[in-house]
């Protein structure tokens, strides 16, 4: 594995007024902090790009959309400050997606865990496949989905969020995610790209000013997330230092 592969990949393709952002990492599309920072910066940049009306967010490969935080980096956390800084990466990304002036369409081709579920929840519209099961496994590794919880609860409600979180060992099928509004629509894998392109083109054909105003309405009442998600990152950063969490992470890596 090359150094570049270990850092992951990020690329953006422009097609008329649609920007497709694709991230990838050989470890099941997990996120080391550096890749989180790059994706956050790209979302912020596209927010200011006047030629873009719609963003499509997708990942590499066919089986896994995103497996959340990098376990390798989690095991390298040595103190609460480092832990808070690492988990603030997801806080900054979710806030960037929330504050982005463009509507964000998620293309979810496969499974998502932990932070990957948070990224899905921060999208404005999500097209997925029947193979796109989701899981919040954080309790099983001694932490909790504290940073992403506001985004997930906003989409599926507190009761469904609690159901996912407490059943930390359990995959929720794509149909469950659709019924609970985490997903907007399901398409067979061989039809997903066509559906994403068709929806993105339709959406981008609408008045950009109307899309911008709609984005603001969708995210009304979340302004306090700027501080809330950072506070949640500090909680997670402390918990990841526990003996329980250390032992669980090592077991998961095996």
Coordinates of C-alpha atoms in Angstrom, one line a residue:
X1 CA 0.0 0.0 0.0
X2 CA 1.5 3.3 -1.0
X3 CA 1.7 6.4 1.2
X4 CA -0.8 8.1 -1.1
X5 CA -3.2 5.1 -0.7
X6 CA -2.9 5.3 3.0
X7 CA -4.0 8.9 2.9
X8 CA -6.9 8.0 0.7
X9 CA -8.1 9.7 -2.5
X10 CA -10.4 12.6 -3.3
X11 CA -11.5 13.9 -6.7
X12 CA -14.1 16.2 -8.1
X13 CA -15.6 16.0 -11.5
X14 CA -17.7 18.9 -13.0
X15 CA -20.5 18.3 -15.5
X16 CA -22.3 21.5 -16.3
X17 CA -23.5 22.8 -12.9
X18 CA -23.2 19.4 -11.0
X19 CA -20.0 18.7 -9.1
X20 CA -19.4 15.0 -8.2
X21 CA -17.1 14.5 -5.3
X22 CA -15.7 11.0 -4.8
X23 CA -13.7 9.9 -1.8
X24 CA -11.9 6.6 -1.3
X25 CA -9.6 4.7 1.1
X26 CA -8.3 1.1 0.8
X27 CA -9.5 0.4 4.3
X28 CA -13.2 0.1 3.4
X29 CA -13.5 3.8 2.6
X30 CA -12.6 4.8 6.2
X31 CA -11.5 8.3 7.1
X32 CA -8.1 9.2 8.4
X33 CA -8.2 12.8 9.7
X34 CA -6.3 14.2 6.7
X35 CA -8.9 12.8 4.3
X36 CA -11.7 14.3 6.4
X37 CA -10.0 17.7 6.2
X38 CA -9.6 17.5 2.5
X39 CA -13.3 16.6 2.0
X40 CA -14.3 19.4 4.3
X41 CA -12.2 21.9 2.4
X42 CA -13.6 20.7 -0.9
X43 CA -17.2 21.1 0.3
X44 CA -16.4 24.6 1.6
X45 CA -14.8 25.5 -1.8
X46 CA -17.8 24.2 -3.8
X47 CA -20.1 26.2 -1.6
X48 CA -18.5 29.3 -3.0
X49 CA -18.4 28.1 -6.6
X50 CA -21.0 30.1 -8.5
X51 CA -20.9 27.6 -11.4
X52 CA -22.1 24.7 -9.2
X53 CA -25.8 24.2 -8.2
X54 CA -25.7 20.6 -6.9
X55 CA -23.1 18.4 -5.3
X56 CA -23.1 14.6 -5.6
X57 CA -21.1 12.9 -2.8
X58 CA -20.0 9.3 -3.5
X59 CA -17.3 6.8 -2.6
X60 CA -15.1 4.4 -4.5
X61 CA -15.8 0.7 -5.0
X62 CA -18.9 -1.4 -5.0
X63 CA -19.5 -2.9 -1.5
X64 CA -18.8 -0.2 1.2
X65 CA -19.9 3.4 1.1
X66 CA -18.0 4.4 4.3
X67 CA -16.8 2.6 7.4
X68 CA -16.3 5.7 9.5
X69 CA -13.2 6.7 11.4
X70 CA -9.8 5.1 10.8
X71 CA -9.1 2.5 13.5
X72 CA -5.4 2.9 13.0
X73 CA -5.6 6.6 13.9
X74 CA -7.9 6.0 16.8
X75 CA -5.4 3.7 18.3
X76 CA -2.7 6.4 18.0
X77 CA -4.7 8.9 20.1
X78 CA -2.6 9.4 23.3
X79 CA -4.5 12.2 25.1
X80 CA -7.9 13.9 25.3
X81 CA -6.7 16.8 23.2
X82 CA -5.7 14.5 20.3
X83 CA -9.0 12.6 20.7
X84 CA -11.1 15.8 20.6
X85 CA -9.1 17.0 17.5
X86 CA -9.6 13.7 15.7
X87 CA -13.3 13.5 16.2
X88 CA -13.7 17.2 15.5
X89 CA -12.9 16.2 11.9
X90 CA -16.4 14.7 11.6
X91 CA -17.8 17.7 13.3
X92 CA -16.2 20.1 10.8
X93 CA -17.3 17.9 7.8
X94 CA -21.0 17.7 9.0
X95 CA -21.0 21.5 9.6
X96 CA -19.5 22.1 6.2
X97 CA -22.3 20.0 4.6
X98 CA -24.9 21.8 6.7
X99 CA -23.6 25.2 5.8
X100 CA -22.9 24.5 2.2
X101 CA -24.9 26.7 -0.1
X102 CA -25.5 23.8 -2.5
X103 CA -27.8 20.9 -2.1
X104 CA -25.9 17.6 -1.6
X105 CA -27.1 14.3 -3.1
X106 CA -25.6 11.2 -1.5
X107 CA -24.9 8.2 -3.7
X108 CA -24.7 5.2 -1.4
X109 CA -23.7 2.0 -3.1
X110 CA -23.1 -0.2 -0.1
X111 CA -22.8 -0.5 3.6
X112 CA -22.1 2.4 6.0
X113 CA -20.9 2.3 9.6
X114 CA -20.6 5.0 12.3
X115 CA -19.3 8.2 10.8
X116 CA -20.4 7.0 7.4
X117 CA -24.0 7.0 8.6
X118 CA -23.4 10.6 9.9
X119 CA -22.2 11.7 6.4
X120 CA -25.3 10.1 4.8
X121 CA -27.5 11.9 7.3
X122 CA -25.9 15.2 6.5
X123 CA -26.8 14.8 2.8
X124 CA -30.0 16.6 1.6
X125 CA -31.2 13.7 -0.5
X126 CA -29.8 10.1 -0.7
X127 CA -30.1 7.4 -3.3
X128 CA -29.0 4.0 -2.2
X129 CA -29.1 0.3 -3.2
X130 CA -30.8 -2.7 -1.4
X131 CA -27.3 -3.7 -0.3
X132 CA -26.8 -0.4 1.6
X133 CA -27.2 -1.7 5.2
X134 CA -26.3 0.7 8.0
X135 CA -24.9 0.3 11.5
X136 CA -24.0 2.5 14.5
X137 CA -21.4 0.3 16.2
X138 CA -19.8 2.9 18.4
X139 CA -21.0 1.5 21.8
X140 CA -19.3 -1.8 20.9
X141 CA -15.9 0.0 20.8
X142 CA -16.4 1.9 24.0
X143 CA -17.5 5.3 22.6
X144 CA -20.9 6.5 21.1
X145 CA -22.1 8.3 18.0
X146 CA -22.1 11.6 19.8
X147 CA -20.7 13.8 17.1
X148 CA -23.0 12.5 14.3
X149 CA -26.1 12.0 16.6
X150 CA -27.7 15.5 15.9
X151 CA -27.5 14.8 12.1
X152 CA -28.8 11.2 12.4
X153 CA -31.6 12.2 14.9
X154 CA -32.6 15.1 12.7
X155 CA -33.2 12.6 9.8
X156 CA -34.6 9.6 11.5
X157 CA -35.8 10.8 14.9
X158 CA -34.5 10.1 18.4
X159 CA -36.3 6.7 18.7
X160 CA -34.8 5.2 15.6
X161 CA -31.4 6.7 16.4
X162 CA -31.6 5.1 19.8
X163 CA -32.6 1.8 18.3
X164 CA -29.6 1.8 16.0
X165 CA -27.2 2.9 18.7
X166 CA -28.2 0.4 21.4
X167 CA -28.2 -2.5 18.9
X168 CA -24.6 -1.7 18.1
X169 CA -24.0 -5.2 16.8
X170 CA -26.9 -5.1 14.3
X171 CA -27.0 -4.1 10.7
X172 CA -30.2 -2.3 9.7
X173 CA -31.2 -3.2 6.2
X174 CA -31.6 -0.6 3.4
X175 CA -35.4 -0.9 3.6
X176 CA -35.3 0.1 7.3
X177 CA -33.2 3.1 6.4
X178 CA -35.7 4.1 3.6
X179 CA -38.7 3.7 5.9
X180 CA -37.0 5.9 8.5
X181 CA -36.0 8.6 6.0
X182 CA -32.2 8.1 6.1
X183 CA -32.5 7.2 2.4
X184 CA -34.8 9.0 0.0
X185 CA -35.0 6.2 -2.7
X186 CA -33.6 2.8 -3.4
X187 CA -32.4 1.6 -6.8
X188 CA -30.8 -1.7 -7.9
X189 CA -27.0 -1.4 -8.1
X190 CA -26.9 -1.5 -11.9
X191 CA -29.4 1.4 -12.0
X192 CA -28.0 3.6 -9.3
X193 CA -25.7 5.8 -11.3
X194 CA -28.4 6.4 -13.9
X195 CA -30.8 7.4 -11.1
X196 CA -28.2 9.7 -9.5
X197 CA -27.4 11.5 -12.7
X198 CA -31.0 11.9 -13.7
X199 CA -32.0 13.3 -10.3
X200 CA -28.9 15.6 -10.1
X201 CA -29.6 16.9 -13.6
X202 CA -33.3 17.6 -12.8
X203 CA -32.4 19.3 -9.5
X204 CA -29.7 21.4 -11.1
X205 CA -32.1 22.7 -13.8
X206 CA -34.1 24.6 -11.2
X207 CA -33.6 28.2 -10.2
X208 CA -30.2 28.3 -8.2
X209 CA -31.6 31.0 -5.9
X210 CA -34.6 28.8 -5.1
X211 CA -32.3 25.9 -4.4
X212 CA -30.2 28.1 -2.0
X213 CA -33.3 29.3 -0.1
X214 CA -34.6 25.7 0.1
X215 CA -31.2 24.6 1.6
X216 CA -31.5 27.2 4.3
X217 CA -35.0 26.1 5.2
X218 CA -34.0 22.4 5.3
X219 CA -31.3 23.2 7.9
X220 CA -33.2 25.7 10.0
X221 CA -32.6 25.5 13.7
X222 CA -29.2 23.8 13.5
X223 CA -27.1 26.9 14.0
X224 CA -26.0 25.8 17.4
X225 CA -24.2 22.8 15.9
X226 CA -21.1 24.9 15.3
X227 CA -20.4 24.5 19.1
X228 CA -22.4 21.4 19.9
X229 CA -20.6 19.1 17.5
X230 CA -17.2 20.2 18.9
X231 CA -18.4 19.6 22.4
X232 CA -19.5 16.1 21.4
X233 CA -16.1 15.5 19.8
X234 CA -14.5 16.2 23.2
X235 CA -16.7 13.6 24.9
X236 CA -15.8 11.0 22.3
X237 CA -12.1 12.0 22.5
X238 CA -12.1 11.2 26.2
X239 CA -13.9 7.9 25.9
X240 CA -11.6 6.5 23.2
X241 CA -8.8 6.6 25.8
X242 CA -10.5 4.1 28.1
X243 CA -9.2 0.6 28.5
X244 CA -12.5 -0.7 27.2
X245 CA -12.2 1.2 24.0
X246 CA -8.5 0.4 23.5
X247 CA -9.1 -3.4 23.9
X248 CA -12.2 -3.3 21.7
X249 CA -10.4 -1.4 18.9
X250 CA -7.6 -4.0 19.0
X251 CA -10.1 -6.8 18.7
X252 CA -11.9 -5.1 15.9
X253 CA -8.6 -4.7 14.0
X254 CA -7.9 -8.4 14.3

